[in-house]
Coordinates of C-alpha atoms in Angstrom, one line a residue:
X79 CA 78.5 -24.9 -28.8
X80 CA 75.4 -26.2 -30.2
X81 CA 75.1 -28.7 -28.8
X82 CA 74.9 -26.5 -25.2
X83 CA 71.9 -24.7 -26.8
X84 CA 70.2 -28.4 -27.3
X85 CA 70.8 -29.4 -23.8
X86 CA 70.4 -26.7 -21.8
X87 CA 66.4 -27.1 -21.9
X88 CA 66.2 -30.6 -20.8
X89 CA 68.5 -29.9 -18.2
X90 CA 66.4 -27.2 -16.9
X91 CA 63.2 -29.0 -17.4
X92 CA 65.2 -31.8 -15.2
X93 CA 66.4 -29.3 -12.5
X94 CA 62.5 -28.3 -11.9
X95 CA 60.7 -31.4 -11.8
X96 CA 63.4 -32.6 -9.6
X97 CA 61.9 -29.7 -7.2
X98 CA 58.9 -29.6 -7.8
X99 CA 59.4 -33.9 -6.7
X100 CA 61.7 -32.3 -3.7
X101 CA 58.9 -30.3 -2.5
X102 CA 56.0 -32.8 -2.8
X103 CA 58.1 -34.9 -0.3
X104 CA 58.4 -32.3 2.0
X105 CA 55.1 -30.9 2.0
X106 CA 54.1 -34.6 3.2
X107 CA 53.1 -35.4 6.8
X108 CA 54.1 -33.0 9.4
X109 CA 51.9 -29.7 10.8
X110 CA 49.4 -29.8 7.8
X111 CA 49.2 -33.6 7.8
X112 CA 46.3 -33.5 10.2
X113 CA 43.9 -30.5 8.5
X114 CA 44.4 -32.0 5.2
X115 CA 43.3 -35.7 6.2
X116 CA 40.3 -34.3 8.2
X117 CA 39.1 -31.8 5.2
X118 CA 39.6 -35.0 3.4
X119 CA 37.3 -37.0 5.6
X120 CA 34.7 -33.9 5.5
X121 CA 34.5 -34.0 2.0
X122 CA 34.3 -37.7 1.7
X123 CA 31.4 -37.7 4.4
X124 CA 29.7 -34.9 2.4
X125 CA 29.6 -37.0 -1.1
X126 CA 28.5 -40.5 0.6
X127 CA 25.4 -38.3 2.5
X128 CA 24.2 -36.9 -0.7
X129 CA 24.5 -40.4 -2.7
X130 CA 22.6 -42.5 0.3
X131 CA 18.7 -40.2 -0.4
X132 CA 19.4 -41.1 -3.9
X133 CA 20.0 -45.1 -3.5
X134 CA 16.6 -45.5 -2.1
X135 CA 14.6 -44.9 -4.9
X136 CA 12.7 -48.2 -5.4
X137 CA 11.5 -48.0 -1.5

């Protein structure tokens, strides 16, 4: 019966990263896909505008 008690946590930890993995691939693409590329693209766009003032330093 031991060896039930020494298994039982790896097979748990096995049952939740499978859906944890189950719900990443879900949560890809569809409604959302579209808001989370564009807040993407705004954040991107924010972090190259503040670099480019600082590049030009030697002008």
């Amino acid at each position: 019966m031991e060896y039930v008690a020494a298994l039982l946590p790896s097979a748990v930890m096995a049952a939740l990263f499978i859906a944890v993995i189950r719900v990443i691939v879900k949560t890809q693409g569809g409604a959302n896909k579209a808001k989370e590329d564009a807040a993407v693209d705004a954040a991107l766009a924010r972090a190259e505008g503040a670099q480019q003032p600082s590049a030009r330093a030697d002008g």
